[in-house]
Amino acid sequence: MSIEHRDDTGARFGMWLFLYTEVILFSGLFLLYAMALAKFPNDFSNASHRLNIYFGTVNTLVLLTSSLSIAMAVTALQRGRTKLTLILCGTTVFLGIVFLINKYFEWSAEIGHGIYPGSHHLAEQAPGVAAFFNLYFFTLGLHGLHVVIGGTLITVVAIMTAKGKVTSERYTLLENTALYWHLVDLIWIFLFPLYYLIL
Amino acid sequence: MSETNSSYSGFWQQGQRRGILGWLLSTDHKRIGIMYLCCVTTMFIVGACLGLALRLELIAPGPTVMSAQTYNATFTVHGVIMIFLFIIPSIPASFGNLLMPIMIGARDVSFPKVNLISWYCYIIGAVLAILSIFTGTGAPDTGWTFYVPFSTQTTTNIDLAVMAAFMLGFSSILTGLNFLTTIHRLRAKGMTWGRLPLFVWTLYATAWVQVLATPMIGITLLLIVFERVFGAGLFDAARGGDPILYQHMFWIYSHPAVYIMILPGMGVISEVIPVFARKPLFGYWAMALSSLAIAFAGSLVWGHHMFASGMSDMAILIFSFLTFIVAIPSAIKVFNWVSTLYKGSIQLAPPMLYALSFIFLFSIGGLGGLVLGAAASDIHLTDTMFVVGHFHYVMFGGTGFAFFAALHYWLPKFFGRMYNHKRAVIAWALMFVGFNFTYMPMQVLGVMGMPRRYYDYLPQFTTLNQVSTVGSWVMALGLLVMFVNLWKGIRSGTPVGPNPWGGATLEWQIPSPPPIENFGEEDPVVTHGPYDFKGVVADEY
């Protein structure tokens, strides 16, 4: 109580460990993807062609830009420019919301075509097609959940910055949040080619 | 000094808040440790009662006290509670939280708030697990492994049980990364890696396994929910999935989890044995590095759970070989404990009795592990009572007895009072005898061919099952005596000083119970190793 506990290096260390667990969480899904792809290469290719590549491309651009803006927010805070930090955090959250809106339209279109987990339409398809779309909805759904969590975290940290609790002297919280957002971006960089591009 | 004052009660009294909120919102590692201790002990008692019910059902062939469906639900809930709510968090979350920061000379863990969140995740998991028994269309009946396809098809309340395990996994991850950061960052001046107490070393190895392996079970359990809610079929062979893949993903976590369970127990034993043999621990670095070796090698052996469910011969050969590798660091530990005892001035205090019985029981369980790791004998013994006997020897005889050793060794530290030694020895004797009468017949039954998880059995298995059931009663009596004795001890036992056993690690140099920031204003400076007993004298009590 008497002496303040503060260890920025420790906080970063802990965050990197946590990010590692997130990578492992998604790695289970990559494992399933690899197994199913090896089993049904043709079905996977057919299913992949039914995804709308434009939605995926726009979302990739949006998410990469948001990664840039949050990285700039950290630098801005380190230089003590609080207002610019808040604007850049706001930009990142805005881009995250654009990503989710885009995802909403993409999924609506697919669900409109009868493509969703457990649908009759999918049940009639080849097993590989069903496996592809089930994995697609689960993996991208989990990723979308991480976008929501990341956006919430950035909002909270931005409020703390505005209140002067996160400053140029102690910016580790914003830095760690930015790391989380970069992870969300990084996972998308793997998901986009796997589901939209390479097949 | 404040500890000479009779009203002194350390972290029990000091705190930011008064009353119950002082506990529920506390970020003090000792308070969180005590909260964990209460919860895991409660869960252990619940799980033990279910285990007794199972043994009672098996006292005679045919239906005895419950229906077949109730039996399935009982062994499932017994397994879920004992694995996820007792053994995995037992020593690391309770004694790790209580002691690790003190042992390395820190004021608290690196992330005290995360520590509290971790406890709440545990509580949410516990509540969900208990709700899953009473809500929905019946208690889960899949066994604690939630194997597909049954777990995706049964109408019982699997979703809640699986989400409970998911939350508990989250709790475990947070504790693990907190401990790793703490051990790396917050060691006191002079506390080099070569002076870390071995309990801290084993917690360190455990924490790596918790962080590296647990996310895999997280995603696997979420996939079960996905399968059940949406009918996805990712593990359904008819719809392009692969049920064996589920078993791989499950055991990639759950086999390393076995070492999450046993490593901290080994750490406790490594603390107890030198103190009561009055000798430095034999082979410090061998002990420290073997912990890491067990964690590493233990992460590569999950396939031995699938010898009988369809794997290539080459894969069986490799997993069998890797399984044997784990025996080497485990044996290093056993031999070093025995070498520490050699020519020691052995004092048979209650913690020591539990530690010695740990070595005995763990060795039996560990050798049984080799029998199951060898592919040929495994094919005969898969899913027989031998497996049940084997893992109870390791998990209960190992981790459970280490937990009891830890209770007897450290409770005087945290409550400042000593229990009755004579009753503690009686309880230990009842438990030790009862234990062997319960689980040894199971191993014999398994070799004779009795399958596990079966509600009924052939008449030739009757005698051994009766012995086993009676043994479980003796063990339960021992548990009862032990808990009553400990409870009476912490309520009204003789007050003890800082160092009732004469230990040389840091926790024995501060008052019992410890004050809120452990060491006061000045952080300690460490000048000697944890097992350097020169000049250390035990307090009279």
XYZ file of C-alpha atoms in Angstrom:
740
model
C 0.000 0.000 0.000
C 2.788 2.320 0.956
C 4.976 1.905 -2.076
C 3.596 2.017 -5.594
C 3.963 -1.195 -7.575
C 5.030 -0.436 -11.088
C 6.874 -2.590 -13.584
C 6.435 -1.625 -17.225
C 8.710 -4.359 -18.542
C 6.760 -6.891 -16.510
C 3.492 -5.594 -17.946
C 4.825 -5.999 -21.486
C 6.156 -9.466 -20.654
C 2.739 -10.519 -19.372
C 1.003 -9.116 -22.453
C 3.269 -11.000 -24.834
C 2.537 -14.219 -22.941
C -1.168 -13.522 -23.221
C -0.884 -12.818 -26.946
C 0.882 -16.150 -27.279
C -2.147 -17.902 -25.744
C -4.373 -16.160 -28.296
C -2.197 -17.477 -31.111
C -2.549 -21.000 -29.715
C -6.303 -20.523 -29.416
C -6.519 -19.831 -33.152
C -3.928 -22.488 -33.969
C -6.483 -25.173 -33.077
C -8.660 -23.824 -35.865
C -5.734 -23.691 -38.288
C -5.141 -27.345 -37.409
C -8.735 -28.212 -38.286
C -8.410 -26.207 -41.504
C -5.239 -28.071 -42.492
C -6.829 -31.458 -41.821
C -10.003 -30.655 -43.743
C -8.060 -29.136 -46.654
C -5.904 -32.244 -46.931
C -9.035 -34.389 -46.938
C -11.207 -32.354 -49.351
C -8.995 -30.135 -51.567
C -11.592 -29.855 -54.344
C -14.558 -29.152 -52.075
C -12.538 -26.503 -50.286
C -11.671 -24.812 -53.537
C -15.310 -24.842 -54.680
C -16.521 -23.448 -51.394
C -13.859 -20.767 -51.292
C -14.970 -19.444 -54.681
C -18.402 -18.755 -53.274
C -16.998 -16.184 -50.830
C -17.111 -12.563 -51.956
C -13.498 -11.482 -52.287
C -14.382 -7.765 -52.335
C -15.713 -7.837 -48.783
C -12.537 -9.561 -47.637
C -10.283 -7.125 -49.463
C -12.040 -4.052 -48.085
C -11.845 -5.500 -44.594
C -8.152 -6.201 -45.000
C -7.506 -2.598 -46.004
C -9.649 -1.300 -43.150
C -7.910 -3.443 -40.545
C -4.386 -2.695 -41.779
C -5.157 1.035 -41.689
C -6.491 0.705 -38.150
C -3.269 -1.014 -37.123
C -1.389 1.999 -38.476
C -3.588 4.462 -36.603
C -3.205 2.667 -33.253
C 0.571 2.476 -33.734
C 0.571 6.218 -34.404
C -1.555 6.739 -31.296
C 1.147 5.116 -29.149
C 3.852 7.324 -30.652
C 1.673 10.406 -30.261
C 1.177 9.636 -26.580
C 4.889 9.034 -26.050
C 5.454 12.541 -27.445
C 2.864 13.910 -25.070
C 0.283 14.886 -27.693
C -2.820 13.732 -25.859
C -5.373 15.225 -28.231
C -3.811 13.578 -31.270
C -3.703 10.291 -29.333
C -7.424 10.500 -28.690
C -8.162 11.278 -32.355
C -6.052 8.320 -33.480
C -7.682 5.973 -30.942
C -11.062 7.193 -32.181
C -10.009 6.494 -35.761
C -8.984 2.966 -34.827
C -12.263 2.225 -33.088
C -14.161 3.744 -36.033
C -12.289 1.504 -38.472
C -13.002 -1.484 -36.243
C -16.708 -0.648 -36.459
C -16.454 -0.305 -40.254
C -14.900 -3.775 -40.291
C -17.819 -5.202 -38.321
C -20.455 -3.442 -40.466
C -18.793 -4.812 -43.561
C -18.760 -8.259 -41.984
C -22.452 -7.885 -41.159
C -23.338 -7.243 -44.827
C -21.107 -10.088 -45.976
C -22.659 -12.573 -43.574
C -26.175 -11.343 -44.304
C -25.630 -12.075 -47.987
C -24.303 -15.553 -47.203
C -27.058 -16.350 -44.748
C -29.521 -15.086 -47.400
C -28.167 -17.760 -49.721
C -28.796 -20.399 -47.058
C -25.139 -20.681 -46.091
C -24.814 -20.819 -42.323
C -23.812 -23.512 -39.816
C -26.444 -26.213 -39.532
C -28.462 -25.032 -42.568
C -30.305 -27.472 -44.836
C -28.534 -25.988 -47.835
C -25.114 -26.822 -46.384
C -26.244 -30.287 -45.311
C -27.014 -31.081 -48.945
C -23.568 -29.963 -50.114
C -20.458 -32.119 -50.295
C -18.900 -32.742 -46.837
C -15.867 -30.595 -47.654
C -18.053 -27.606 -48.535
C -19.925 -27.876 -45.251
C -16.638 -28.237 -43.350
C -15.261 -25.142 -45.089
C -18.228 -22.958 -44.237
C -18.518 -24.231 -40.685
C -14.866 -23.394 -40.118
C -15.304 -20.082 -41.919
C -18.159 -18.974 -39.677
C -16.529 -20.203 -36.485
C -13.067 -18.784 -37.157
C -14.180 -15.442 -38.513
C -16.822 -15.217 -35.811
C -14.164 -15.713 -33.159
C -11.997 -13.135 -34.907
C -14.929 -10.711 -35.004
C -15.364 -11.225 -31.266
C -11.725 -10.240 -30.832
C -12.350 -7.084 -32.885
C -15.178 -6.204 -30.486
C -12.980 -6.852 -27.428
C -10.084 -4.893 -28.919
C -12.305 -1.949 -29.788
C -13.743 -1.920 -26.270
C -10.250 -1.978 -24.763
C -9.113 0.925 -26.936
C -12.192 2.925 -25.937
C -11.522 2.303 -22.245
C -7.859 3.261 -22.560
C -8.780 6.368 -24.576
C -11.103 7.461 -21.768
C -8.308 6.855 -19.261
C -5.973 8.922 -21.457
C -8.496 11.757 -21.552
C -8.719 11.609 -17.747
C -4.930 11.761 -17.467
C -4.471 8.266 -16.047
C -2.516 7.157 -19.104
C 0.143 9.715 -19.979
C 3.411 10.130 -21.821
C 5.073 9.052 -18.573
C 3.074 5.847 -18.256
C 1.862 4.674 -21.623
C 2.289 0.894 -21.193
C -1.455 0.322 -20.990
C -2.010 1.942 -24.384
C 1.001 0.106 -25.764
C -0.342 -3.255 -24.591
C -3.784 -2.480 -25.984
C -2.176 -1.581 -29.292
C -0.317 -4.903 -29.211
C -3.648 -6.676 -28.786
C -5.055 -4.786 -31.768
C -2.013 -5.739 -33.843
C -2.664 -9.375 -32.932
C -6.240 -9.068 -34.190
C -4.816 -7.623 -37.382
C -2.156 -10.308 -37.632
C -4.662 -13.144 -37.312
C -6.767 -11.544 -40.039
C -3.697 -11.457 -42.280
C -3.628 -15.240 -42.010
C -7.381 -15.735 -42.302
C -7.848 -13.578 -45.395
C -5.614 -15.579 -47.745
C -6.651 -18.941 -46.233
C -10.339 -18.374 -46.830
C -10.534 -15.898 -49.722
C -7.359 -15.994 -51.790
C -5.275 -19.108 -52.112
C -7.823 -21.722 -53.096
C 7.839 -6.312 17.338
C 4.191 -6.648 16.614
C 4.159 -10.441 16.421
C 4.771 -10.770 20.119
C 1.501 -8.964 20.681
C -1.221 -11.546 21.365
C -3.781 -9.676 19.241
C -1.491 -9.711 16.211
C -3.058 -11.464 13.225
C -1.177 -10.269 10.150
C -2.938 -10.089 6.838
C -6.146 -11.416 8.424
C -6.741 -8.042 10.052
C -4.876 -5.493 7.980
C -6.468 -4.537 4.687
C -7.905 -1.655 2.769
C -11.498 -2.667 3.341
C -13.302 -4.200 6.288
C -15.531 -7.246 6.324
C -16.426 -9.472 3.416
C -15.522 -6.878 0.761
C -12.029 -6.827 2.185
C -11.834 -10.375 0.851
C -13.919 -10.260 -2.315
C -12.145 -7.148 -3.635
C -8.730 -7.874 -2.162
C -5.748 -8.018 -4.473
C -3.454 -9.347 -1.738
C -1.960 -12.632 -2.918
C -2.376 -14.183 0.530
C -6.081 -13.399 0.747
C -6.643 -14.670 -2.796
C -4.679 -17.796 -1.873
C -6.867 -18.370 1.174
C -9.995 -17.904 -0.947
C -8.681 -20.463 -3.427
C -7.830 -22.808 -0.581
C -11.390 -22.662 0.769
C -12.881 -23.221 -2.688
C -10.666 -26.087 -3.785
C -11.085 -27.819 -0.436
C -14.868 -27.518 -0.695
C -14.750 -28.889 -4.223
C -12.507 -31.736 -3.063
C -15.046 -32.703 -0.403
C -17.900 -32.630 -2.953
C -15.857 -34.702 -5.406
C -14.848 -37.164 -2.673
C -18.507 -37.706 -1.719
C -19.336 -38.497 -5.355
C -16.390 -40.900 -5.451
C -17.686 -42.648 -2.330
C -21.096 -42.978 -3.991
C -19.461 -44.596 -7.022
C -17.580 -47.072 -4.853
C -20.764 -47.835 -2.936
C -22.566 -48.614 -6.185
C -19.781 -51.039 -7.133
C -19.853 -52.942 -3.828
C -21.894 -55.706 -5.436
C -22.792 -56.735 -8.994
C -26.045 -55.409 -10.397
C -27.925 -52.255 -9.369
C -27.137 -51.300 -5.782
C -27.886 -47.706 -4.869
C -28.349 -45.806 -8.143
C -29.518 -46.201 -11.723
C -27.134 -46.673 -14.625
C -27.759 -43.152 -15.923
C -27.100 -41.683 -12.462
C -23.885 -43.698 -12.312
C -22.739 -42.216 -15.637
C -23.550 -38.713 -14.433
C -21.848 -39.341 -11.081
C -18.514 -40.444 -12.529
C -18.643 -37.573 -15.012
C -19.284 -34.942 -12.373
C -16.756 -36.609 -10.029
C -14.165 -36.347 -12.819
C -15.012 -32.787 -13.873
C -14.946 -31.522 -10.286
C -11.820 -33.380 -9.257
C -9.808 -32.535 -12.397
C -10.866 -29.018 -13.295
C -11.934 -27.680 -9.913
C -9.624 -29.477 -7.522
C -6.395 -31.000 -8.811
C -5.425 -28.480 -11.498
C -5.880 -25.383 -9.315
C -5.224 -27.081 -5.954
C -1.559 -26.435 -5.273
C -0.606 -23.741 -7.817
C -3.607 -21.503 -7.249
C -3.863 -21.868 -3.475
C -0.357 -22.533 -2.125
C 1.293 -20.938 -5.149
C -0.579 -17.718 -4.492
C 0.001 -17.911 -0.759
C 3.701 -18.637 -0.929
C 5.386 -17.906 -4.225
C 5.664 -14.108 -3.774
C 6.941 -14.582 -0.207
C 9.428 -17.239 -1.254
C 11.020 -14.975 -3.865
C 10.965 -11.956 -1.558
C 8.263 -9.996 -3.410
C 5.407 -7.959 -1.964
C 2.791 -9.423 -4.282
C 2.427 -10.999 -7.711
C 3.081 -8.895 -10.816
C -0.592 -8.350 -11.653
C -2.629 -8.399 -8.430
C -5.863 -7.398 -10.185
C -5.449 -10.113 -12.797
C -4.942 -12.488 -9.880
C -8.335 -11.523 -8.483
C -9.960 -11.793 -11.936
C -8.485 -15.267 -12.163
C -10.202 -16.209 -8.898
C -13.517 -14.883 -10.217
C -13.067 -16.943 -13.386
C -12.614 -19.952 -11.121
C -15.792 -19.100 -9.223
C -17.787 -18.617 -12.446
C -16.466 -21.964 -13.662
C -17.411 -23.646 -10.380
C -20.918 -22.163 -10.448
C -21.454 -23.204 -14.072
C -20.210 -26.723 -13.326
C -22.609 -27.059 -10.427
C -25.481 -25.528 -12.416
C -24.875 -28.067 -15.165
C -25.773 -30.826 -12.707
C -29.122 -29.385 -11.709
C -30.369 -27.604 -14.834
C -31.268 -28.642 -18.355
C -32.151 -32.202 -19.152
C -29.836 -33.964 -16.740
C -26.304 -34.031 -15.410
C -23.502 -34.504 -17.971
C -22.819 -38.167 -18.663
C -19.896 -38.190 -21.089
C -16.992 -38.649 -18.713
C -14.738 -35.712 -17.991
C -13.113 -36.009 -21.441
C -16.278 -34.967 -23.351
C -15.371 -37.346 -26.178
C -17.178 -36.842 -29.467
C -19.427 -38.089 -31.001
C -21.303 -38.843 -27.783
C -20.772 -35.370 -26.314
C -22.266 -33.746 -29.416
C -25.292 -36.024 -29.403
C -26.270 -36.619 -25.788
C -29.235 -34.598 -24.589
C -27.747 -33.974 -21.153
C -26.440 -30.588 -20.103
C -23.004 -30.687 -21.747
C -22.949 -27.031 -22.863
C -22.770 -25.607 -19.364
C -20.211 -28.157 -18.190
C -18.012 -27.385 -21.194
C -18.299 -23.629 -20.645
C -17.374 -24.238 -17.009
C -14.196 -25.995 -18.113
C -13.512 -23.125 -20.520
C -13.739 -20.533 -17.749
C -11.516 -22.652 -15.519
C -8.994 -22.828 -18.329
C -9.044 -19.055 -18.547
C -8.439 -18.844 -14.822
C -5.520 -21.241 -15.167
C -3.946 -19.225 -18.019
C -4.175 -15.975 -16.058
C -2.594 -17.544 -12.976
C 0.162 -19.020 -15.131
C 1.141 -15.811 -16.883
C 0.976 -13.917 -13.622
C 3.376 -16.395 -11.981
C 5.768 -16.365 -14.935
C 5.980 -12.583 -14.917
C 6.366 -12.493 -11.147
C 9.170 -15.042 -11.051
C 10.997 -13.256 -13.852
C 10.548 -9.722 -12.596
C 9.982 -9.537 -8.863
C 12.710 -11.642 -7.266
C 14.342 -9.889 -4.331
C 17.931 -8.763 -4.350
C 20.191 -11.798 -4.116
C 17.414 -14.211 -5.099
C 19.212 -15.682 -8.096
C 17.769 -18.529 -10.146
C 20.094 -20.849 -8.250
C 18.559 -19.783 -4.930
C 14.912 -20.185 -5.886
C 13.158 -22.690 -3.645
C 12.193 -25.757 -5.657
C 8.518 -25.130 -5.065
C 8.986 -21.914 -7.056
C 10.873 -23.794 -9.763
C 8.038 -26.276 -10.158
C 5.480 -23.462 -10.216
C 7.571 -21.852 -12.931
C 7.572 -25.017 -15.042
C 3.859 -25.485 -14.351
C 3.084 -21.932 -15.379
C 4.715 -22.476 -18.756
C 2.546 -25.522 -19.342
C -0.538 -23.584 -18.238
C 0.201 -20.768 -20.671
C 1.305 -22.928 -23.585
C -1.233 -25.729 -23.493
C -4.476 -24.406 -22.008
C -5.666 -22.339 -25.014
C -5.909 -25.573 -26.981
C -8.537 -27.022 -24.650
C -10.284 -23.640 -24.771
C -10.796 -23.771 -28.516
C -11.662 -27.478 -28.432
C -14.366 -26.938 -25.829
C -15.772 -23.966 -27.768
C -15.948 -26.234 -30.813
C -18.063 -28.723 -28.857
C -20.507 -25.949 -28.031
C -20.452 -24.899 -31.709
C -21.201 -28.479 -32.742
C -24.042 -28.824 -30.278
C -25.684 -25.452 -30.872
C -25.313 -25.232 -34.657
C -24.960 -28.900 -35.581
C -21.754 -28.063 -37.427
C -20.258 -31.552 -37.701
C -16.563 -30.645 -37.619
C -15.899 -33.778 -35.551
C -18.572 -35.900 -37.263
C -17.108 -38.403 -39.703
C -20.377 -38.542 -41.681
C -20.154 -34.817 -42.387
C -16.477 -34.478 -43.213
C -15.175 -34.202 -39.675
C -12.804 -36.374 -37.712
C -13.541 -37.669 -34.198
C -9.927 -38.782 -33.689
C -8.860 -35.188 -34.297
C -10.968 -34.232 -31.299
C -9.030 -36.697 -29.169
C -5.745 -35.210 -30.368
C -6.838 -31.670 -29.626
C -8.219 -32.681 -26.248
C -5.071 -34.490 -25.128
C -2.664 -31.872 -26.511
C -3.855 -29.934 -23.500
C -4.994 -32.623 -21.163
C -1.860 -34.672 -21.087
C 0.373 -31.691 -20.251
C -2.341 -30.829 -17.726
C -1.324 -33.993 -15.886
C 1.996 -32.241 -15.254
C 0.193 -29.058 -14.218
C -1.319 -31.320 -11.571
C 1.776 -33.194 -10.407
C 4.662 -30.692 -10.737
C 3.590 -28.329 -7.938
C 3.026 -31.406 -5.775
C 6.616 -32.436 -6.423
C 7.632 -28.911 -5.465
C 5.876 -29.232 -2.107
C 7.657 -32.521 -1.430
C 10.992 -30.920 -2.339
C 10.323 -28.278 0.315
C 9.171 -30.670 3.031
C 11.821 -33.382 2.754
C 14.978 -31.260 3.323
C 13.392 -29.499 6.304
C 12.479 -32.723 8.087
C 15.684 -34.504 7.091
C 17.680 -31.427 8.262
C 19.823 -31.675 5.152
C 20.242 -29.567 2.022
C 18.315 -30.980 -0.891
C 20.419 -33.434 -2.879
C 21.049 -32.304 -6.475
C 19.503 -28.860 -6.544
C 20.048 -28.188 -10.238
C 19.011 -31.695 -11.248
C 15.757 -31.101 -9.377
C 15.212 -27.648 -10.872
C 15.980 -28.686 -14.435
C 14.056 -31.951 -14.182
C 10.943 -29.845 -13.501
C 11.459 -28.061 -16.790
C 12.292 -31.359 -18.490
C 9.049 -32.913 -17.236
C 7.081 -29.915 -18.477
C 8.777 -30.059 -21.872
C 8.731 -33.815 -22.443
C 5.237 -34.077 -20.959
C 3.954 -31.798 -23.693
C 4.975 -34.253 -26.406
C 3.276 -37.427 -25.244
C -0.459 -36.860 -25.677
C -0.740 -39.578 -28.331
C -0.407 -42.378 -25.777
C -4.073 -41.812 -24.926
C -4.974 -42.961 -28.441
C -3.035 -46.197 -28.877
C -6.298 -48.106 -29.020
C -8.372 -45.612 -30.981
C -6.600 -45.779 -34.308
C -3.139 -44.429 -35.021
C -0.327 -45.458 -37.337
C 2.161 -47.966 -35.925
C 4.959 -45.423 -36.353
C 3.033 -42.829 -34.384
C 2.388 -45.372 -31.619
C 6.097 -46.199 -31.517
C 7.093 -42.535 -31.272
C 4.545 -41.614 -28.632
C 5.444 -44.715 -26.642
C 9.111 -43.757 -26.742
C 8.421 -40.145 -25.744
C 6.239 -41.371 -22.879
C 9.143 -43.405 -21.541
C 11.341 -40.291 -21.736
C 9.154 -38.526 -19.151
C 10.000 -41.253 -16.664
C 13.635 -40.087 -16.577
C 13.207 -36.649 -14.988
C 10.465 -38.085 -12.748
C 12.853 -40.766 -11.560
C 15.567 -38.124 -11.023
C 13.203 -36.442 -8.601
C 12.375 -39.626 -6.706
C 16.033 -40.633 -6.434
C 17.026 -37.166 -5.247
C 14.382 -37.175 -2.537
C 15.616 -40.551 -1.386
C 19.227 -39.323 -1.519
C 18.249 -36.326 0.564
C 16.834 -38.669 3.192
C 20.035 -40.721 3.226
C 21.908 -40.044 6.500
C 19.457 -37.288 7.273
C 18.253 -36.521 10.769
C 14.722 -37.550 9.938
C 11.863 -36.165 11.990
C 8.529 -37.887 11.322
C 6.286 -34.848 11.698
C 2.885 -34.976 9.928
C 4.018 -33.101 6.766
C 6.929 -35.530 6.466
C 4.633 -38.564 6.727
C 2.565 -37.233 3.851
C 5.721 -36.466 1.878
C 7.111 -39.965 2.407
C 3.822 -41.571 1.424
C 3.840 -39.318 -1.639
C 7.118 -40.902 -2.761
C 5.716 -44.397 -2.214
C 2.364 -43.828 -3.910
C 3.708 -41.692 -6.718
C 6.293 -44.347 -7.529
C 3.599 -47.016 -7.823
C 1.511 -44.715 -9.981
C 4.463 -43.680 -12.089
C 5.537 -47.259 -12.782
C 1.944 -48.011 -13.763
C 2.345 -45.166 -16.216
C 5.160 -47.042 -17.905
C 2.940 -50.106 -18.172
C 0.342 -47.960 -19.932
C 2.942 -46.106 -22.013
C 4.174 -49.349 -23.539
C 1.908 -49.943 -26.508
C 1.579 -53.709 -26.096
C 0.450 -53.717 -22.479
C -1.626 -50.597 -23.095
C -3.778 -52.372 -25.669
C -4.684 -54.922 -22.985
C -5.230 -52.361 -20.233
C -6.925 -49.469 -22.102
C -10.185 -48.474 -20.449
C -9.874 -51.020 -17.683
C -9.920 -50.443 -13.947
C -6.112 -50.529 -14.101
C -6.187 -47.068 -15.649
C -8.472 -45.855 -12.871
C -6.150 -47.278 -10.223
C -3.084 -45.860 -11.985
C -4.257 -42.284 -12.250
C -5.649 -42.265 -8.736
C -2.221 -43.357 -7.512
C -0.616 -40.485 -9.395
C -3.287 -37.826 -8.952
C -4.599 -38.600 -5.478
C -1.621 -40.467 -4.044
C 0.641 -37.898 -5.702
C -0.997 -34.499 -5.918
C -3.601 -35.169 -3.240
C -1.048 -36.291 -0.650
C 1.233 -33.414 -1.629
C -1.717 -31.093 -1.049
C -2.225 -32.610 2.405
C 1.507 -32.300 3.087
C 1.270 -28.641 2.105
C -1.752 -28.146 4.374
C 0.106 -29.624 7.345
C 3.338 -27.821 6.531
C 2.110 -24.290 5.785
C -1.200 -23.846 7.610
C 0.607 -23.003 10.893
C 2.364 -20.261 8.928
C -0.830 -18.667 7.671
C -3.026 -19.199 10.708
C -0.357 -18.843 13.358
C -1.603 -21.934 15.174
C -0.585 -25.592 15.321
C -2.917 -28.592 14.962
C -2.726 -31.739 17.103
C 0.144 -33.916 15.864
C -1.137 -37.184 17.279
C -4.486 -36.882 15.533
C -2.724 -35.816 12.345
C -0.707 -39.049 12.419
C -3.839 -41.137 13.026
C -5.553 -39.429 10.093
C -2.533 -40.028 7.903
C -2.387 -43.714 8.833
C -6.092 -44.224 8.099
C -5.757 -42.452 4.780
C -2.620 -44.254 3.718
C -4.036 -47.690 4.531
C -7.451 -46.854 3.092
C -5.860 -45.468 -0.039
C -3.966 -48.631 -0.842
C -6.968 -50.821 -0.081
C -9.071 -48.683 -2.426
C -6.851 -48.383 -5.465
C -4.593 -51.447 -5.419
C -7.571 -53.803 -6.001
C -8.564 -51.604 -8.946
C -5.211 -52.220 -10.617
C -5.601 -55.967 -10.076
C -9.169 -55.854 -11.383
C -7.931 -54.056 -14.483
C -5.321 -56.689 -15.208
C -8.053 -59.322 -14.723
C -10.083 -57.525 -17.377
C -12.739 -55.467 -15.610
C -13.542 -52.426 -17.794
C -13.767 -48.979 -16.273
C -16.888 -46.802 -16.198
C -19.082 -49.915 -16.187
C -22.143 -49.946 -14.016
C -22.176 -53.711 -13.534
C -19.548 -56.444 -13.455
C -19.080 -60.184 -13.589
C -19.352 -62.165 -10.314
C -15.617 -63.059 -10.230
C -14.762 -59.381 -9.652
C -16.937 -59.120 -6.530
C -14.380 -59.713 -3.762
C -11.842 -57.168 -4.968
C -14.566 -54.576 -5.532
C -15.755 -55.112 -1.965
C -12.223 -54.648 -0.641
C -11.940 -51.468 -2.668
C -15.230 -50.073 -1.386
C -14.364 -50.814 2.235
C -10.994 -49.186 1.639
C -12.763 -46.052 0.434
C -14.613 -45.883 3.768
C -11.357 -46.107 5.733
C -9.907 -43.355 3.567
C -12.995 -41.184 4.043
C -12.684 -41.619 7.794
C -9.055 -40.521 7.569
C -10.059 -37.458 5.569
C -12.697 -36.597 8.130
C -10.219 -36.867 11.012
C -7.692 -34.796 9.072
C -10.065 -31.970 8.203
C -11.530 -31.810 11.714
C -8.037 -31.787 13.204
C -6.844 -29.023 10.880
C -9.993 -26.997 11.493
C -9.632 -27.311 15.263
C -5.951 -26.478 14.936
C -6.496 -23.241 13.047
C -9.329 -22.238 15.376
C -7.806 -22.975 18.752
C -4.414 -24.664 18.410
C -1.237 -23.600 20.206
C 0.103 -20.326 18.793
C 3.361 -20.744 16.885
C 6.274 -18.432 16.163
C 7.643 -17.561 12.737
C 9.471 -20.816 12.215
C 7.852 -23.898 13.847
C 9.600 -26.420 11.564
C 13.007 -24.789 11.198
C 12.761 -24.050 7.490
C 15.359 -21.925 5.715
C 13.184 -20.453 2.958
C 12.045 -16.846 3.200
C 8.492 -17.466 4.380
C 9.827 -18.738 7.715
C 11.660 -15.478 8.385
C 8.522 -13.344 8.614
C 5.872 -13.471 11.363
C 3.066 -16.062 11.359
C 0.593 -15.043 9.963
C 2.503 -12.850 7.504
C 1.812 -9.107 7.462
C 0.095 -7.562 4.481
C 3.134 -6.543 2.398
C 5.075 -9.625 3.525
C 8.373 -7.998 4.482
C 7.382 -4.514 5.634
C 9.139 -1.419 4.356
C 12.474 -3.046 3.540
C 12.614 -5.657 0.789
C 14.684 -8.652 1.911
C 18.194 -9.283 0.632
C 18.894 -12.976 0.106
C 22.340 -14.212 1.052
C 22.053 -17.987 1.029
C 20.232 -20.842 -0.667
C 16.788 -22.160 0.350
C 18.136 -25.359 1.941
C 21.047 -23.929 3.904
C 20.061 -24.948 7.427
C 23.204 -23.750 9.170
C 22.113 -21.764 12.211
C 18.396 -22.245 11.549
C 16.582 -23.346 14.721
C 12.937 -24.363 14.950
C 10.739 -22.377 17.341
C 9.233 -24.096 20.360
C 5.462 -24.331 20.360
